[in-house]
């Protein structure tokens, strides 16, 4: 087998020292192969942002190592592009200028018209050509995220990291963008890593799903291979036996995780036997108490 | 702060002992604190150095112009005499310019010594007149009061008193009006032009306005109106930030909270005290903090003009006085004014922290 | 789609007749809802599903009395709804707790309103009972700001139930939570609902949530002039357990029905 594009070797990450030490991720071993679409399903506080930041190089592991094509990652590099949930567009630039900022940085030697053509190509790819002169304030959430996708793709990364890219969007826009990202991804089959808290999004988009355990000292859960033919169709999937099987087994795994974390309750508290009185109709409330 | 002041609070000392064993764990934080303290110290030294150098430079310029002037007016011999006189540091021919740090330190100890002398004098006066005053009081006559010159420290306390009264005036005018106009959109519109027009008016003009009114109102009374005039002027100049912030805070309560109040059918009083005010408190206090700093800043100018006692008149008198250490005393006053302003802001910040549900921005 | 088999026998709690909502805009009136008819039965859990902008939140806020009715009426136990009141408990999308109060004080604020005859101890008992039911028995005295978003929404649930409303309105209560917390809270909600059986109307765009919680799923067409497009009865027995429902043969049939409607 060829060298994986990303490899985690016994990686742990903690913040603080001594009494204040909180271990976020514990003993992570993971290989991401060239050209695959991996989804990591994680929940609030499970350390998924730390995980993705170790792949970009913004955070370094406390123990173990993270390798990019066999070499340890020392810092951020344009070959590993990232899309954030909050779009991170510069509000005083138009769509075109936001994309141009990245392109000019990566390809400073290109002639001006070649850069221009390149920028327009990617804006077209995310269907934003009519809005290319608009500023982020005038764009909907979906359009903003398209802009940030265009910006990342225009720098031609080997690895596309997505940290809950669609988390802030409504269901309909979310569905549409999932399909668009898949279409763009299928066109050149870059390696993609999607961090999400939505199991269905993971199943629809990825080749492989790995859940991240919730809470401190998160480790990776069992991996689930999604062997559904591409292109995928949401409606057709719902009746696909493999889809049902894999979805049910992932959800069962998560339900069982949730049950383990259930809170203590039922202290046999008694509820006073009282009838509610609607405010405004309670003028004789004091009489009742007196009697 | 000294150890004795922190020791009595049990919570603090408990957290301190908890802190000690894990000192190694705080390794990352400690160098950070040492670093920022070091940077502050270094920048202070740099500031003193720049100050010293510019003071020396200005001193030389002043000395040279003095010698040159004597040279053209009275000839070389007198100029040589002047040169020697300046070099000897004699007070009679000392160039008058930006004082150096050491002169300022000297001036501040002079001011303190002066304060001790005046306090002693005051105490002696009090002891001497105690018996007479007791008698006069019994007879219903006016008491004999100390009429000597106030010391620098007295001036500080007079200024603090003026600013406190001014701040209270601002508080009692701005907060209630802010709440009322915050609750009602029509009132807000009605008040808007008023706020927009009068907010930018200069402290001097406010002072004159207050002077016009107070002068008429106190006709016939022989009481000292200058304190009242300056306190009211300070209040009027500084209340705007609180007024605007209170009305914005009250009018912009999160719709979710208002919906909660609606669904529960809370009465108007409960709605204001349980929902609207707590939610507006961070903004109100931000306004009050601005009010305190503005009050302290305009106070100096107002005292200076109203000729009411305080730091402002101290600065003005020293400037008019033109004694050889006047400049140094003005610089001492400048540091004192700045430091007290900083302390007032810190005090407001801690009050804000303790009453607000949000963490305020430092 | 068949009517709820028992609907003729059970009491109608909430009756919407020819309900219309119009927002006037400079370009002319925008009709959100037009002549909507809907009956909600006693002890029924209804989910309303539809895309954003279909007017489902408008419908819910009208029932809550937070939004004016342009035409038709809403009868609650045969009396027309006018203005908000604690007989219609609302759980909002954001927990909207008052951040300067503790969990207990947040619940107490409403409880005091509807139990003016109760003693201090009784009031506290009511709050403690419901806070314990949502799993916050040990966190009652924590400030709202010190609680995670999931915990805050638990307080929101406790607050709504503690008012003992005639009807419970849930406006995408779990929309802002991640799916694990969401599932946890759905369980909490169902557990307490199974005990109290308060008629509930819930707005959601989450197909799985609607199936898991509801007796009836109302599907709304996209606006303007939104209509009830379809109604699906969910026949799962109560009390429901997530694992059984997930493995139930009808689950994916229901899911397909709803997805087909939404993707259409």
PDB file of C-alpha atoms in Angstrom, chain B residues 70-231:
ATOM      1  CA  UNK B  70      22.245  89.336  27.814  1.00  0.00           C
ATOM      2  CA  UNK B  71      25.068  89.317  25.264  1.00  0.00           C
ATOM      3  CA  UNK B  72      23.190  91.529  22.754  1.00  0.00           C
ATOM      4  CA  UNK B  73      21.715  93.793  25.415  1.00  0.00           C
ATOM      5  CA  UNK B  74      24.501  94.139  27.967  1.00  0.00           C
ATOM      6  CA  UNK B  75      27.708  92.868  26.392  1.00  0.00           C
ATOM      7  CA  UNK B  76      30.113  89.966  26.796  1.00  0.00           C
ATOM      8  CA  UNK B  77      31.091  90.537  30.428  1.00  0.00           C
ATOM      9  CA  UNK B  78      27.519  90.352  31.690  1.00  0.00           C
ATOM     10  CA  UNK B  79      26.961  87.313  29.483  1.00  0.00           C
ATOM     11  CA  UNK B  80      29.878  85.518  31.131  1.00  0.00           C
ATOM     12  CA  UNK B  81      28.406  86.386  34.534  1.00  0.00           C
ATOM     13  CA  UNK B  82      25.048  85.010  33.422  1.00  0.00           C
ATOM     14  CA  UNK B  83      26.681  81.825  32.198  1.00  0.00           C
ATOM     15  CA  UNK B  84      28.386  81.310  35.540  1.00  0.00           C
ATOM     16  CA  UNK B  85      25.172  82.064  37.390  1.00  0.00           C
ATOM     17  CA  UNK B  86      23.238  79.457  35.370  1.00  0.00           C
ATOM     18  CA  UNK B  87      26.012  76.891  35.831  1.00  0.00           C
ATOM     19  CA  UNK B  88      25.965  77.427  39.592  1.00  0.00           C
ATOM     20  CA  UNK B  89      22.233  76.563  39.603  1.00  0.00           C
ATOM     21  CA  UNK B  90      21.328  79.758  41.422  1.00  0.00           C
ATOM     22  CA  UNK B  91      17.556  80.250  41.635  1.00  0.00           C
ATOM     23  CA  UNK B  92      17.650  83.867  40.476  1.00  0.00           C
ATOM     24  CA  UNK B  93      18.815  82.992  36.960  1.00  0.00           C
ATOM     25  CA  UNK B  94      17.474  79.444  36.575  1.00  0.00           C
ATOM     26  CA  UNK B  95      16.090  78.782  33.038  1.00  0.00           C
ATOM     27  CA  UNK B  96      12.353  78.180  33.338  1.00  0.00           C
ATOM     28  CA  UNK B  97      11.232  75.196  31.201  1.00  0.00           C
ATOM     29  CA  UNK B  98      10.114  71.551  31.335  1.00  0.00           C
ATOM     30  CA  UNK B  99      11.309  70.259  34.723  1.00  0.00           C
ATOM     31  CA  UNK B 100      13.373  67.087  34.900  1.00  0.00           C
ATOM     32  CA  UNK B 101      12.142  63.942  36.736  1.00  0.00           C
ATOM     33  CA  UNK B 102      14.338  64.667  39.756  1.00  0.00           C
ATOM     34  CA  UNK B 103      12.915  68.190  40.087  1.00  0.00           C
ATOM     35  CA  UNK B 104       9.411  66.744  39.997  1.00  0.00           C
ATOM     36  CA  UNK B 105      10.254  64.247  42.737  1.00  0.00           C
ATOM     37  CA  UNK B 106      11.708  67.108  44.771  1.00  0.00           C
ATOM     38  CA  UNK B 107       8.573  69.187  44.193  1.00  0.00           C
ATOM     39  CA  UNK B 108       6.317  66.356  45.309  1.00  0.00           C
ATOM     40  CA  UNK B 109       8.184  65.961  48.596  1.00  0.00           C
ATOM     41  CA  UNK B 110       8.008  69.730  49.030  1.00  0.00           C
ATOM     42  CA  UNK B 111       4.244  69.585  48.552  1.00  0.00           C
ATOM     43  CA  UNK B 112       3.975  66.816  51.141  1.00  0.00           C
ATOM     44  CA  UNK B 113       6.088  68.755  53.621  1.00  0.00           C
ATOM     45  CA  UNK B 114       3.920  71.792  52.977  1.00  0.00           C
ATOM     46  CA  UNK B 115       0.859  69.643  53.686  1.00  0.00           C
ATOM     47  CA  UNK B 116       2.326  68.553  57.026  1.00  0.00           C
ATOM     48  CA  UNK B 117       3.030  72.142  57.988  1.00  0.00           C
ATOM     49  CA  UNK B 118      -0.470  73.287  57.075  1.00  0.00           C
ATOM     50  CA  UNK B 119      -2.103  70.323  58.853  1.00  0.00           C
ATOM     51  CA  UNK B 120      -0.149  71.063  61.992  1.00  0.00           C
ATOM     52  CA  UNK B 121      -1.128  74.701  61.700  1.00  0.00           C
ATOM     53  CA  UNK B 122      -4.768  73.692  61.260  1.00  0.00           C
ATOM     54  CA  UNK B 123      -4.678  71.391  64.279  1.00  0.00           C
ATOM     55  CA  UNK B 124      -3.088  74.102  66.371  1.00  0.00           C
ATOM     56  CA  UNK B 125      -5.731  76.572  65.233  1.00  0.00           C
ATOM     57  CA  UNK B 126      -8.468  74.110  66.094  1.00  0.00           C
ATOM     58  CA  UNK B 127      -7.069  73.518  69.565  1.00  0.00           C
ATOM     59  CA  UNK B 128      -6.702  77.224  70.136  1.00  0.00           C
ATOM     60  CA  UNK B 129     -10.237  78.104  69.044  1.00  0.00           C
ATOM     61  CA  UNK B 130     -11.981  75.063  70.557  1.00  0.00           C
ATOM     62  CA  UNK B 131     -12.949  76.809  73.729  1.00  0.00           C
ATOM     63  CA  UNK B 132     -14.026  80.012  71.973  1.00  0.00           C
ATOM     64  CA  UNK B 133     -16.035  78.039  69.411  1.00  0.00           C
ATOM     65  CA  UNK B 134     -17.832  76.068  72.094  1.00  0.00           C
ATOM     66  CA  UNK B 135     -18.818  79.299  73.668  1.00  0.00           C
ATOM     67  CA  UNK B 136     -19.906  80.823  70.382  1.00  0.00           C
ATOM     68  CA  UNK B 137     -21.940  77.752  69.582  1.00  0.00           C
ATOM     69  CA  UNK B 138     -23.734  78.054  72.870  1.00  0.00           C
ATOM     70  CA  UNK B 139     -24.470  81.689  72.061  1.00  0.00           C
ATOM     71  CA  UNK B 140     -25.681  80.791  68.585  1.00  0.00           C
ATOM     72  CA  UNK B 141     -22.911  82.763  66.838  1.00  0.00           C
ATOM     73  CA  UNK B 142     -20.999  81.685  63.698  1.00  0.00           C
ATOM     74  CA  UNK B 143     -17.985  79.541  64.441  1.00  0.00           C
ATOM     75  CA  UNK B 144     -14.474  80.756  63.748  1.00  0.00           C
ATOM     76  CA  UNK B 145     -13.119  78.696  60.847  1.00  0.00           C
ATOM     77  CA  UNK B 146      -9.628  78.155  59.545  1.00  0.00           C
ATOM     78  CA  UNK B 147      -9.093  80.456  56.597  1.00  0.00           C
ATOM     79  CA  UNK B 148      -5.472  79.619  55.761  1.00  0.00           C
ATOM     80  CA  UNK B 149      -4.225  78.368  52.418  1.00  0.00           C
ATOM     81  CA  UNK B 150      -5.270  74.742  51.571  1.00  0.00           C
ATOM     82  CA  UNK B 151      -2.460  72.244  50.997  1.00  0.00           C
ATOM     83  CA  UNK B 152      -2.044  70.147  47.845  1.00  0.00           C
ATOM     84  CA  UNK B 153      -3.534  67.109  49.569  1.00  0.00           C
ATOM     85  CA  UNK B 154      -6.530  69.195  50.686  1.00  0.00           C
ATOM     86  CA  UNK B 155      -7.001  70.246  47.080  1.00  0.00           C
ATOM     87  CA  UNK B 156      -7.058  66.587  45.992  1.00  0.00           C
ATOM     88  CA  UNK B 157      -9.812  65.795  48.464  1.00  0.00           C
ATOM     89  CA  UNK B 158     -11.789  68.858  47.440  1.00  0.00           C
ATOM     90  CA  UNK B 159     -11.584  67.734  43.815  1.00  0.00           C
ATOM     91  CA  UNK B 160     -12.653  64.204  44.720  1.00  0.00           C
ATOM     92  CA  UNK B 161     -15.590  65.617  46.632  1.00  0.00           C
ATOM     93  CA  UNK B 162     -16.620  67.762  43.686  1.00  0.00           C
ATOM     94  CA  UNK B 163     -16.346  64.872  41.254  1.00  0.00           C
ATOM     95  CA  UNK B 164     -18.289  62.562  43.588  1.00  0.00           C
ATOM     96  CA  UNK B 165     -21.144  65.041  43.890  1.00  0.00           C
ATOM     97  CA  UNK B 166     -21.038  65.670  40.141  1.00  0.00           C
ATOM     98  CA  UNK B 167     -21.120  61.946  39.464  1.00  0.00           C
ATOM     99  CA  UNK B 168     -24.081  61.437  41.791  1.00  0.00           C
ATOM    100  CA  UNK B 169     -25.936  64.258  40.048  1.00  0.00           C
ATOM    101  CA  UNK B 170     -25.226  62.567  36.701  1.00  0.00           C
ATOM    102  CA  UNK B 171     -26.306  59.193  38.084  1.00  0.00           C
ATOM    103  CA  UNK B 172     -29.590  60.450  39.505  1.00  0.00           C
ATOM    104  CA  UNK B 173     -30.459  62.373  36.375  1.00  0.00           C
ATOM    105  CA  UNK B 174     -29.210  60.060  33.641  1.00  0.00           C
ATOM    106  CA  UNK B 175     -30.193  56.597  34.875  1.00  0.00           C
ATOM    107  CA  UNK B 176     -33.885  57.252  35.593  1.00  0.00           C
ATOM    108  CA  UNK B 177     -34.337  59.331  32.440  1.00  0.00           C
ATOM    109  CA  UNK B 178     -32.432  56.704  30.461  1.00  0.00           C
ATOM    110  CA  UNK B 179     -34.723  53.952  31.746  1.00  0.00           C
ATOM    111  CA  UNK B 180     -37.877  55.931  31.023  1.00  0.00           C
ATOM    112  CA  UNK B 181     -36.922  56.893  27.493  1.00  0.00           C
ATOM    113  CA  UNK B 182     -35.532  53.416  26.886  1.00  0.00           C
ATOM    114  CA  UNK B 183     -38.937  51.922  27.653  1.00  0.00           C
ATOM    115  CA  UNK B 184     -40.876  54.185  25.333  1.00  0.00           C
ATOM    116  CA  UNK B 185     -40.019  54.677  21.711  1.00  0.00           C
ATOM    117  CA  UNK B 186     -41.931  57.949  21.385  1.00  0.00           C
ATOM    118  CA  UNK B 187     -40.108  59.461  24.329  1.00  0.00           C
ATOM    119  CA  UNK B 188     -36.870  58.265  22.774  1.00  0.00           C
ATOM    120  CA  UNK B 189     -37.695  60.122  19.581  1.00  0.00           C
ATOM    121  CA  UNK B 190     -38.711  63.178  21.575  1.00  0.00           C
ATOM    122  CA  UNK B 191     -35.448  63.220  23.514  1.00  0.00           C
ATOM    123  CA  UNK B 192     -33.199  62.364  20.620  1.00  0.00           C
ATOM    124  CA  UNK B 193     -32.619  65.890  19.275  1.00  0.00           C
ATOM    125  CA  UNK B 194     -32.030  67.125  22.800  1.00  0.00           C
ATOM    126  CA  UNK B 195     -29.332  64.547  23.455  1.00  0.00           C
ATOM    127  CA  UNK B 196     -27.718  64.953  20.058  1.00  0.00           C
ATOM    128  CA  UNK B 197     -27.536  68.740  20.377  1.00  0.00           C
ATOM    129  CA  UNK B 198     -26.428  69.090  23.983  1.00  0.00           C
ATOM    130  CA  UNK B 199     -24.075  66.122  24.211  1.00  0.00           C
ATOM    131  CA  UNK B 200     -21.212  67.769  22.288  1.00  0.00           C
ATOM    132  CA  UNK B 201     -21.400  71.094  24.186  1.00  0.00           C
ATOM    133  CA  UNK B 202     -18.079  72.014  25.809  1.00  0.00           C
ATOM    134  CA  UNK B 203     -17.640  71.931  29.608  1.00  0.00           C
ATOM    135  CA  UNK B 204     -16.871  75.669  29.610  1.00  0.00           C
ATOM    136  CA  UNK B 205     -20.254  76.518  28.147  1.00  0.00           C
ATOM    137  CA  UNK B 206     -22.023  74.253  30.625  1.00  0.00           C
ATOM    138  CA  UNK B 207     -20.218  76.011  33.406  1.00  0.00           C
ATOM    139  CA  UNK B 208     -21.374  79.419  32.159  1.00  0.00           C
ATOM    140  CA  UNK B 209     -24.939  78.165  31.846  1.00  0.00           C
ATOM    141  CA  UNK B 210     -24.912  76.727  35.362  1.00  0.00           C
ATOM    142  CA  UNK B 211     -23.347  79.954  36.578  1.00  0.00           C
ATOM    143  CA  UNK B 212     -26.177  82.034  35.082  1.00  0.00           C
ATOM    144  CA  UNK B 213     -28.810  79.886  36.744  1.00  0.00           C
ATOM    145  CA  UNK B 214     -27.150  79.348  40.122  1.00  0.00           C
ATOM    146  CA  UNK B 215     -26.253  83.011  40.425  1.00  0.00           C
ATOM    147  CA  UNK B 216     -29.928  83.968  40.138  1.00  0.00           C
ATOM    148  CA  UNK B 217     -31.176  81.174  42.341  1.00  0.00           C
ATOM    149  CA  UNK B 218     -28.795  81.981  45.163  1.00  0.00           C
ATOM    150  CA  UNK B 219     -29.406  85.743  45.087  1.00  0.00           C
ATOM    151  CA  UNK B 220     -29.347  87.129  48.562  1.00  0.00           C
ATOM    152  CA  UNK B 221     -27.625  84.163  50.093  1.00  0.00           C
ATOM    153  CA  UNK B 222     -24.008  84.662  50.985  1.00  0.00           C
ATOM    154  CA  UNK B 223     -23.017  81.007  50.822  1.00  0.00           C
ATOM    155  CA  UNK B 224     -20.133  79.896  48.634  1.00  0.00           C
ATOM    156  CA  UNK B 225     -21.659  78.907  45.312  1.00  0.00           C
ATOM    157  CA  UNK B 226     -18.484  77.984  43.449  1.00  0.00           C
ATOM    158  CA  UNK B 227     -18.494  74.397  44.725  1.00  0.00           C
ATOM    159  CA  UNK B 228     -22.118  73.938  43.749  1.00  0.00           C
ATOM    160  CA  UNK B 229     -21.526  75.442  40.330  1.00  0.00           C
ATOM    161  CA  UNK B 230     -18.584  73.239  39.543  1.00  0.00           C
ATOM    162  CA  UNK B 231     -20.248  70.037  40.840  1.00  0.00           C
TER     163      UNK B 231
END
